[in-house]
Amino acid sequence: CPLSKMQVHWYKSLLLKDSSLLSSLQDAREKYESLMASVLRGASLTDQEQSYLDSVDGLDEKVAAVKAGMQAHVKEGRLTSGEKATLVGQVTAKIDAGEKGLAKRLEALEACKGDFAVPFRNRVLLLKVCVDLAKIENIEKRAGGRLMTQKELKIVGEREELEEKLEEILGKERGWW
């Protein structure tokens, strides 16, 4: 059961989650600023917009905390190879656009190994289920068009149960880190 085929969105490092969170917070801040500008112009707000303004609190502090966490990931070298490539590309693009003072940041990113992997609790169970699913796929390939033995049918019949177990394991892992 190769993980690349399964489209597992749970296997993201903290930096990617923080990046998504930062983007959401910045969107919320833009909406907040837009609504505040409307209020300052004297426009009336709907009940939903007023409720939003009343519920939003401390966006700047939240954005600062997430950015600090992201910087800590980079400083500590907790980057996957994909994240490293993305960040190097972003910094290189900024340097090409003429931004100054990014050479040290680029050197630090390039020095990072980029081999961080997010740990998860049920690794052994996940591997067992994946191995069992791979065995089933192998049996099905070998069978081709011939009839399977009862032993093979019994093993292949467990596919649905194993796939449910796999979804259960992945569901438990989401958001663990």
mmCIF file with all atom_site columns, C-alpha atoms in Angstrom:
data_model
loop_
_atom_site.group_PDB
_atom_site.id
_atom_site.type_symbol
_atom_site.label_atom_id
_atom_site.label_alt_id
_atom_site.label_comp_id
_atom_site.label_asym_id
_atom_site.label_entity_id
_atom_site.label_seq_id
_atom_site.pdbx_PDB_ins_code
_atom_site.Cartn_x
_atom_site.Cartn_y
_atom_site.Cartn_z
_atom_site.occupancy
_atom_site.B_iso_or_equiv
_atom_site.pdbx_formal_charge
_atom_site.auth_seq_id
_atom_site.auth_comp_id
_atom_site.auth_asym_id
_atom_site.auth_atom_id
_atom_site.pdbx_PDB_model_num
ATOM 1   C CA . CYS A 1 1   ? 0.000   0.000   0.000   1.00 0.00 ? 1   CYS A CA 1
ATOM 2   C CA . PRO A 1 2   ? 2.293   2.782   -1.189  1.00 0.00 ? 2   PRO A CA 1
ATOM 3   C CA . LEU A 1 3   ? 1.410   5.967   0.610   1.00 0.00 ? 3   LEU A CA 1
ATOM 4   C CA . SER A 1 4   ? 1.863   8.042   -2.545  1.00 0.00 ? 4   SER A CA 1
ATOM 5   C CA . LYS A 1 5   ? -1.149  6.327   -4.116  1.00 0.00 ? 5   LYS A CA 1
ATOM 6   C CA . MET A 1 6   ? -3.422  6.956   -1.151  1.00 0.00 ? 6   MET A CA 1
ATOM 7   C CA . GLN A 1 7   ? -3.443  10.784  -1.316  1.00 0.00 ? 7   GLN A CA 1
ATOM 8   C CA . VAL A 1 8   ? -2.912  11.049  2.404   1.00 0.00 ? 8   VAL A CA 1
ATOM 9   C CA . HIS A 1 9   ? -3.442  14.666  3.384   1.00 0.00 ? 9   HIS A CA 1
ATOM 10  C CA . TRP A 1 10  ? -2.657  13.879  7.015   1.00 0.00 ? 10  TRP A CA 1
ATOM 11  C CA . TYR A 1 11  ? 1.052   13.534  6.294   1.00 0.00 ? 11  TYR A CA 1
ATOM 12  C CA . LYS A 1 12  ? 1.986   17.192  6.489   1.00 0.00 ? 12  LYS A CA 1
ATOM 13  C CA . SER A 1 13  ? 4.584   18.686  8.681   1.00 0.00 ? 13  SER A CA 1
ATOM 14  C CA . LEU A 1 14  ? 3.806   21.379  11.152  1.00 0.00 ? 14  LEU A CA 1
ATOM 15  C CA . LEU A 1 15  ? 5.213   24.034  8.838   1.00 0.00 ? 15  LEU A CA 1
ATOM 16  C CA . LEU A 1 16  ? 2.631   23.297  6.155   1.00 0.00 ? 16  LEU A CA 1
ATOM 17  C CA . LYS A 1 17  ? -0.172  23.351  8.706   1.00 0.00 ? 17  LYS A CA 1
ATOM 18  C CA . ASP A 1 18  ? 1.148   26.617  10.103  1.00 0.00 ? 18  ASP A CA 1
ATOM 19  C CA . SER A 1 19  ? 1.397   28.032  6.597   1.00 0.00 ? 19  SER A CA 1
ATOM 20  C CA . SER A 1 20  ? -2.242  27.193  5.966   1.00 0.00 ? 20  SER A CA 1
ATOM 21  C CA . LEU A 1 21  ? -3.234  28.627  9.344   1.00 0.00 ? 21  LEU A CA 1
ATOM 22  C CA . LEU A 1 22  ? -1.281  31.802  8.645   1.00 0.00 ? 22  LEU A CA 1
ATOM 23  C CA . SER A 1 23  ? -3.034  32.205  5.325   1.00 0.00 ? 23  SER A CA 1
ATOM 24  C CA . SER A 1 24  ? -6.431  31.784  7.018   1.00 0.00 ? 24  SER A CA 1
ATOM 25  C CA . LEU A 1 25  ? -5.537  34.301  9.711   1.00 0.00 ? 25  LEU A CA 1
ATOM 26  C CA . GLN A 1 26  ? -4.383  36.823  7.122   1.00 0.00 ? 26  GLN A CA 1
ATOM 27  C CA . ASP A 1 27  ? -7.639  36.347  5.203   1.00 0.00 ? 27  ASP A CA 1
ATOM 28  C CA . ALA A 1 28  ? -9.572  36.930  8.425   1.00 0.00 ? 28  ALA A CA 1
ATOM 29  C CA . ARG A 1 29  ? -7.539  40.068  9.105   1.00 0.00 ? 29  ARG A CA 1
ATOM 30  C CA . GLU A 1 30  ? -8.271  41.381  5.592   1.00 0.00 ? 30  GLU A CA 1
ATOM 31  C CA . LYS A 1 31  ? -11.995 40.748  6.084   1.00 0.00 ? 31  LYS A CA 1
ATOM 32  C CA . TYR A 1 32  ? -11.846 42.478  9.464   1.00 0.00 ? 32  TYR A CA 1
ATOM 33  C CA . GLU A 1 33  ? -10.056 45.504  8.002   1.00 0.00 ? 33  GLU A CA 1
ATOM 34  C CA . SER A 1 34  ? -12.539 45.665  5.124   1.00 0.00 ? 34  SER A CA 1
ATOM 35  C CA . LEU A 1 35  ? -15.493 45.632  7.508   1.00 0.00 ? 35  LEU A CA 1
ATOM 36  C CA . MET A 1 36  ? -13.877 48.248  9.727   1.00 0.00 ? 36  MET A CA 1
ATOM 37  C CA . ALA A 1 37  ? -13.320 50.478  6.679   1.00 0.00 ? 37  ALA A CA 1
ATOM 38  C CA . SER A 1 38  ? -17.014 50.095  5.843   1.00 0.00 ? 38  SER A CA 1
ATOM 39  C CA . VAL A 1 39  ? -17.953 51.129  9.368   1.00 0.00 ? 39  VAL A CA 1
ATOM 40  C CA . LEU A 1 40  ? -15.670 54.169  9.176   1.00 0.00 ? 40  LEU A CA 1
ATOM 41  C CA . ARG A 1 41  ? -17.317 55.194  5.897   1.00 0.00 ? 41  ARG A CA 1
ATOM 42  C CA . GLY A 1 42  ? -20.664 55.082  7.705   1.00 0.00 ? 42  GLY A CA 1
ATOM 43  C CA . ALA A 1 43  ? -22.045 51.975  6.014   1.00 0.00 ? 43  ALA A CA 1
ATOM 44  C CA . SER A 1 44  ? -24.376 49.789  8.005   1.00 0.00 ? 44  SER A CA 1
ATOM 45  C CA . LEU A 1 45  ? -23.422 46.198  8.614   1.00 0.00 ? 45  LEU A CA 1
ATOM 46  C CA . THR A 1 46  ? -25.558 43.103  8.380   1.00 0.00 ? 46  THR A CA 1
ATOM 47  C CA . ASP A 1 47  ? -26.113 41.072  11.533  1.00 0.00 ? 47  ASP A CA 1
ATOM 48  C CA . GLN A 1 48  ? -23.635 38.485  10.260  1.00 0.00 ? 48  GLN A CA 1
ATOM 49  C CA . GLU A 1 49  ? -20.947 41.095  9.599   1.00 0.00 ? 49  GLU A CA 1
ATOM 50  C CA . GLN A 1 50  ? -21.482 42.685  13.010  1.00 0.00 ? 50  GLN A CA 1
ATOM 51  C CA . SER A 1 51  ? -21.262 39.287  14.653  1.00 0.00 ? 51  SER A CA 1
ATOM 52  C CA . TYR A 1 52  ? -17.995 38.678  12.824  1.00 0.00 ? 52  TYR A CA 1
ATOM 53  C CA . LEU A 1 53  ? -16.529 41.980  14.024  1.00 0.00 ? 53  LEU A CA 1
ATOM 54  C CA . ASP A 1 54  ? -17.608 41.217  17.583  1.00 0.00 ? 54  ASP A CA 1
ATOM 55  C CA . SER A 1 55  ? -16.064 37.730  17.550  1.00 0.00 ? 55  SER A CA 1
ATOM 56  C CA . VAL A 1 56  ? -12.670 38.593  16.033  1.00 0.00 ? 56  VAL A CA 1
ATOM 57  C CA . ASP A 1 57  ? -10.060 39.206  18.692  1.00 0.00 ? 57  ASP A CA 1
ATOM 58  C CA . GLY A 1 58  ? -6.274  39.367  18.715  1.00 0.00 ? 58  GLY A CA 1
ATOM 59  C CA . LEU A 1 59  ? -5.583  38.576  15.061  1.00 0.00 ? 59  LEU A CA 1
ATOM 60  C CA . ASP A 1 60  ? -2.244  40.376  15.084  1.00 0.00 ? 60  ASP A CA 1
ATOM 61  C CA . GLU A 1 61  ? -1.026  38.390  18.092  1.00 0.00 ? 61  GLU A CA 1
ATOM 62  C CA . LYS A 1 62  ? -2.160  35.134  16.493  1.00 0.00 ? 62  LYS A CA 1
ATOM 63  C CA . VAL A 1 63  ? -0.413  35.970  13.225  1.00 0.00 ? 63  VAL A CA 1
ATOM 64  C CA . ALA A 1 64  ? 2.774   36.858  15.109  1.00 0.00 ? 64  ALA A CA 1
ATOM 65  C CA . ALA A 1 65  ? 2.665   33.596  17.094  1.00 0.00 ? 65  ALA A CA 1
ATOM 66  C CA . VAL A 1 66  ? 2.200   31.482  13.960  1.00 0.00 ? 66  VAL A CA 1
ATOM 67  C CA . LYS A 1 67  ? 5.019   33.308  12.140  1.00 0.00 ? 67  LYS A CA 1
ATOM 68  C CA . ALA A 1 68  ? 7.313   32.764  15.137  1.00 0.00 ? 68  ALA A CA 1
ATOM 69  C CA . GLY A 1 69  ? 6.465   29.066  15.088  1.00 0.00 ? 69  GLY A CA 1
ATOM 70  C CA . MET A 1 70  ? 7.199   28.843  11.381  1.00 0.00 ? 70  MET A CA 1
ATOM 71  C CA . GLN A 1 71  ? 10.554  30.575  11.849  1.00 0.00 ? 71  GLN A CA 1
ATOM 72  C CA . ALA A 1 72  ? 11.380  28.102  14.614  1.00 0.00 ? 72  ALA A CA 1
ATOM 73  C CA . HIS A 1 73  ? 10.694  25.210  12.209  1.00 0.00 ? 73  HIS A CA 1
ATOM 74  C CA . VAL A 1 74  ? 13.176  26.634  9.737   1.00 0.00 ? 74  VAL A CA 1
ATOM 75  C CA . LYS A 1 75  ? 15.823  27.476  12.359  1.00 0.00 ? 75  LYS A CA 1
ATOM 76  C CA . GLU A 1 76  ? 15.592  23.990  13.877  1.00 0.00 ? 76  GLU A CA 1
ATOM 77  C CA . GLY A 1 77  ? 15.754  22.343  10.451  1.00 0.00 ? 77  GLY A CA 1
ATOM 78  C CA . ARG A 1 78  ? 12.363  20.645  10.766  1.00 0.00 ? 78  ARG A CA 1
ATOM 79  C CA . LEU A 1 79  ? 11.590  20.799  7.057   1.00 0.00 ? 79  LEU A CA 1
ATOM 80  C CA . THR A 1 80  ? 10.566  18.088  4.644   1.00 0.00 ? 80  THR A CA 1
ATOM 81  C CA . SER A 1 81  ? 12.315  18.011  1.283   1.00 0.00 ? 81  SER A CA 1
ATOM 82  C CA . GLY A 1 82  ? 9.191   19.462  -0.379  1.00 0.00 ? 82  GLY A CA 1
ATOM 83  C CA . GLU A 1 83  ? 8.997   22.328  2.111   1.00 0.00 ? 83  GLU A CA 1
ATOM 84  C CA . LYS A 1 84  ? 12.668  23.052  1.674   1.00 0.00 ? 84  LYS A CA 1
ATOM 85  C CA . ALA A 1 85  ? 12.278  23.209  -2.109  1.00 0.00 ? 85  ALA A CA 1
ATOM 86  C CA . THR A 1 86  ? 9.229   25.467  -1.783  1.00 0.00 ? 86  THR A CA 1
ATOM 87  C CA . LEU A 1 87  ? 10.929  27.865  0.621   1.00 0.00 ? 87  LEU A CA 1
ATOM 88  C CA . VAL A 1 88  ? 14.145  28.005  -1.423  1.00 0.00 ? 88  VAL A CA 1
ATOM 89  C CA . GLY A 1 89  ? 12.038  28.795  -4.498  1.00 0.00 ? 89  GLY A CA 1
ATOM 90  C CA . GLN A 1 90  ? 10.151  31.547  -2.664  1.00 0.00 ? 90  GLN A CA 1
ATOM 91  C CA . VAL A 1 91  ? 13.321  33.172  -1.318  1.00 0.00 ? 91  VAL A CA 1
ATOM 92  C CA . THR A 1 92  ? 15.052  32.894  -4.701  1.00 0.00 ? 92  THR A CA 1
ATOM 93  C CA . ALA A 1 93  ? 12.073  34.558  -6.389  1.00 0.00 ? 93  ALA A CA 1
ATOM 94  C CA . LYS A 1 94  ? 12.183  37.406  -3.853  1.00 0.00 ? 94  LYS A CA 1
ATOM 95  C CA . ILE A 1 95  ? 15.932  37.852  -4.432  1.00 0.00 ? 95  ILE A CA 1
ATOM 96  C CA . ASP A 1 96  ? 15.341  37.900  -8.209  1.00 0.00 ? 96  ASP A CA 1
ATOM 97  C CA . ALA A 1 97  ? 12.621  40.521  -7.671  1.00 0.00 ? 97  ALA A CA 1
ATOM 98  C CA . GLY A 1 98  ? 15.196  42.752  -6.019  1.00 0.00 ? 98  GLY A CA 1
ATOM 99  C CA . GLU A 1 99  ? 14.528  42.298  -2.313  1.00 0.00 ? 99  GLU A CA 1
ATOM 100 C CA . LYS A 1 100 ? 17.631  42.821  -0.215  1.00 0.00 ? 100 LYS A CA 1
ATOM 101 C CA . GLY A 1 101 ? 18.918  40.975  2.841   1.00 0.00 ? 101 GLY A CA 1
ATOM 102 C CA . LEU A 1 102 ? 17.717  37.510  1.903   1.00 0.00 ? 102 LEU A CA 1
ATOM 103 C CA . ALA A 1 103 ? 21.100  35.930  1.112   1.00 0.00 ? 103 ALA A CA 1
ATOM 104 C CA . LYS A 1 104 ? 21.575  34.685  4.690   1.00 0.00 ? 104 LYS A CA 1
ATOM 105 C CA . ARG A 1 105 ? 18.079  33.221  4.730   1.00 0.00 ? 105 ARG A CA 1
ATOM 106 C CA . LEU A 1 106 ? 18.768  31.389  1.470   1.00 0.00 ? 106 LEU A CA 1
ATOM 107 C CA . GLU A 1 107 ? 22.053  30.014  2.846   1.00 0.00 ? 107 GLU A CA 1
ATOM 108 C CA . ALA A 1 108 ? 20.272  28.787  5.992   1.00 0.00 ? 108 ALA A CA 1
ATOM 109 C CA . LEU A 1 109 ? 17.583  27.065  3.930   1.00 0.00 ? 109 LEU A CA 1
ATOM 110 C CA . GLU A 1 110 ? 20.112  25.409  1.657   1.00 0.00 ? 110 GLU A CA 1
ATOM 111 C CA . ALA A 1 111 ? 22.069  24.177  4.694   1.00 0.00 ? 111 ALA A CA 1
ATOM 112 C CA . CYS A 1 112 ? 18.935  22.489  6.070   1.00 0.00 ? 112 CYS A CA 1
ATOM 113 C CA . LYS A 1 113 ? 18.869  18.741  5.368   1.00 0.00 ? 113 LYS A CA 1
ATOM 114 C CA . GLY A 1 114 ? 15.183  18.673  4.452   1.00 0.00 ? 114 GLY A CA 1
ATOM 115 C CA . ASP A 1 115 ? 14.689  15.155  5.764   1.00 0.00 ? 115 ASP A CA 1
ATOM 116 C CA . PHE A 1 116 ? 12.212  15.832  8.561   1.00 0.00 ? 116 PHE A CA 1
ATOM 117 C CA . ALA A 1 117 ? 9.351   13.350  8.818   1.00 0.00 ? 117 ALA A CA 1
ATOM 118 C CA . VAL A 1 118 ? 6.298   13.804  10.947  1.00 0.00 ? 118 VAL A CA 1
ATOM 119 C CA . PRO A 1 119 ? 6.102   11.043  13.554  1.00 0.00 ? 119 PRO A CA 1
ATOM 120 C CA . PHE A 1 120 ? 2.835   9.254   14.170  1.00 0.00 ? 120 PHE A CA 1
ATOM 121 C CA . ARG A 1 121 ? 1.564   6.924   16.829  1.00 0.00 ? 121 ARG A CA 1
ATOM 122 C CA . ASN A 1 122 ? 0.232   3.970   14.841  1.00 0.00 ? 122 ASN A CA 1
ATOM 123 C CA . ARG A 1 123 ? 3.170   3.449   12.494  1.00 0.00 ? 123 ARG A CA 1
ATOM 124 C CA . VAL A 1 124 ? 3.498   -0.291  13.176  1.00 0.00 ? 124 VAL A CA 1
ATOM 125 C CA . LEU A 1 125 ? -0.218  -0.939  12.701  1.00 0.00 ? 125 LEU A CA 1
ATOM 126 C CA . LEU A 1 126 ? -0.285  1.202   9.564   1.00 0.00 ? 126 LEU A CA 1
ATOM 127 C CA . LEU A 1 127 ? 2.629   -0.720  8.072   1.00 0.00 ? 127 LEU A CA 1
ATOM 128 C CA . LYS A 1 128 ? 0.966   -4.062  8.897   1.00 0.00 ? 128 LYS A CA 1
ATOM 129 C CA . VAL A 1 129 ? -2.280  -3.011  7.199   1.00 0.00 ? 129 VAL A CA 1
ATOM 130 C CA . CYS A 1 130 ? -0.352  -1.711  4.181   1.00 0.00 ? 130 CYS A CA 1
ATOM 131 C CA . VAL A 1 131 ? 1.606   -4.955  3.885   1.00 0.00 ? 131 VAL A CA 1
ATOM 132 C CA . ASP A 1 132 ? -1.623  -6.974  4.071   1.00 0.00 ? 132 ASP A CA 1
ATOM 133 C CA . LEU A 1 133 ? -3.212  -4.800  1.373   1.00 0.00 ? 133 LEU A CA 1
ATOM 134 C CA . ALA A 1 134 ? -0.124  -5.241  -0.803  1.00 0.00 ? 134 ALA A CA 1
ATOM 135 C CA . LYS A 1 135 ? -0.428  -9.030  -0.408  1.00 0.00 ? 135 LYS A CA 1
ATOM 136 C CA . ILE A 1 136 ? -4.033  -8.856  -1.560  1.00 0.00 ? 136 ILE A CA 1
ATOM 137 C CA . GLU A 1 137 ? -3.068  -6.795  -4.613  1.00 0.00 ? 137 GLU A CA 1
ATOM 138 C CA . ASN A 1 138 ? -0.320  -9.306  -5.395  1.00 0.00 ? 138 ASN A CA 1
ATOM 139 C CA . ILE A 1 139 ? -2.769  -12.236 -5.152  1.00 0.00 ? 139 ILE A CA 1
ATOM 140 C CA . GLU A 1 140 ? -5.209  -10.457 -7.449  1.00 0.00 ? 140 GLU A CA 1
ATOM 141 C CA . LYS A 1 141 ? -2.455  -9.737  -10.005 1.00 0.00 ? 141 LYS A CA 1
ATOM 142 C CA . ARG A 1 142 ? -1.202  -13.331 -9.943  1.00 0.00 ? 142 ARG A CA 1
ATOM 143 C CA . ALA A 1 143 ? -4.708  -14.702 -10.341 1.00 0.00 ? 143 ALA A CA 1
ATOM 144 C CA . GLY A 1 144 ? -5.188  -12.817 -13.585 1.00 0.00 ? 144 GLY A CA 1
ATOM 145 C CA . GLY A 1 145 ? -8.212  -14.508 -15.164 1.00 0.00 ? 145 GLY A CA 1
ATOM 146 C CA . ARG A 1 146 ? -8.017  -17.839 -13.325 1.00 0.00 ? 146 ARG A CA 1
ATOM 147 C CA . LEU A 1 147 ? -10.194 -18.877 -10.436 1.00 0.00 ? 147 LEU A CA 1
ATOM 148 C CA . MET A 1 148 ? -8.692  -18.301 -6.994  1.00 0.00 ? 148 MET A CA 1
ATOM 149 C CA . THR A 1 149 ? -8.310  -20.932 -4.342  1.00 0.00 ? 149 THR A CA 1
ATOM 150 C CA . GLN A 1 150 ? -10.472 -20.737 -1.227  1.00 0.00 ? 150 GLN A CA 1
ATOM 151 C CA . LYS A 1 151 ? -7.474  -19.572 0.778   1.00 0.00 ? 151 LYS A CA 1
ATOM 152 C CA . GLU A 1 152 ? -6.848  -16.766 -1.731  1.00 0.00 ? 152 GLU A CA 1
ATOM 153 C CA . LEU A 1 153 ? -10.539 -15.822 -1.758  1.00 0.00 ? 153 LEU A CA 1
ATOM 154 C CA . LYS A 1 154 ? -10.539 -15.624 2.039   1.00 0.00 ? 154 LYS A CA 1
ATOM 155 C CA . ILE A 1 155 ? -7.511  -13.313 2.014   1.00 0.00 ? 155 ILE A CA 1
ATOM 156 C CA . VAL A 1 156 ? -8.927  -11.146 -0.797  1.00 0.00 ? 156 VAL A CA 1
ATOM 157 C CA . GLY A 1 157 ? -12.249 -11.014 1.063   1.00 0.00 ? 157 GLY A CA 1
ATOM 158 C CA . GLU A 1 158 ? -10.512 -9.169  3.887   1.00 0.00 ? 158 GLU A CA 1
ATOM 159 C CA . ARG A 1 159 ? -9.729  -6.196  1.612   1.00 0.00 ? 159 ARG A CA 1
ATOM 160 C CA . GLU A 1 160 ? -12.763 -4.144  2.644   1.00 0.00 ? 160 GLU A CA 1
ATOM 161 C CA . GLU A 1 161 ? -12.091 -4.719  6.336   1.00 0.00 ? 161 GLU A CA 1
ATOM 162 C CA . LEU A 1 162 ? -8.434  -3.727  5.888   1.00 0.00 ? 162 LEU A CA 1
ATOM 163 C CA . GLU A 1 163 ? -9.373  -0.596  3.940   1.00 0.00 ? 163 GLU A CA 1
ATOM 164 C CA . GLU A 1 164 ? -11.773 0.396   6.738   1.00 0.00 ? 164 GLU A CA 1
ATOM 165 C CA . LYS A 1 165 ? -9.003  -0.241  9.278   1.00 0.00 ? 165 LYS A CA 1
ATOM 166 C CA . LEU A 1 166 ? -6.655  1.916   7.220   1.00 0.00 ? 166 LEU A CA 1
ATOM 167 C CA . GLU A 1 167 ? -9.177  4.781   7.145   1.00 0.00 ? 167 GLU A CA 1
ATOM 168 C CA . GLU A 1 168 ? -9.642  4.415   10.911  1.00 0.00 ? 168 GLU A CA 1
ATOM 169 C CA . ILE A 1 169 ? -5.887  4.603   11.522  1.00 0.00 ? 169 ILE A CA 1
ATOM 170 C CA . LEU A 1 170 ? -5.510  7.636   9.276   1.00 0.00 ? 170 LEU A CA 1
ATOM 171 C CA . GLY A 1 171 ? -8.506  9.297   10.910  1.00 0.00 ? 171 GLY A CA 1
ATOM 172 C CA . LYS A 1 172 ? -6.939  8.917   14.333  1.00 0.00 ? 172 LYS A CA 1
ATOM 173 C CA . GLU A 1 173 ? -3.671  10.435  13.116  1.00 0.00 ? 173 GLU A CA 1
ATOM 174 C CA . ARG A 1 174 ? -5.199  13.598  11.639  1.00 0.00 ? 174 ARG A CA 1
ATOM 175 C CA . GLY A 1 175 ? -4.358  16.549  13.801  1.00 0.00 ? 175 GLY A CA 1
ATOM 176 C CA . TRP A 1 176 ? -2.301  14.499  16.295  1.00 0.00 ? 176 TRP A CA 1
ATOM 177 C CA . TRP A 1 177 ? 0.755   16.673  15.885  1.00 0.00 ? 177 TRP A CA 1
#
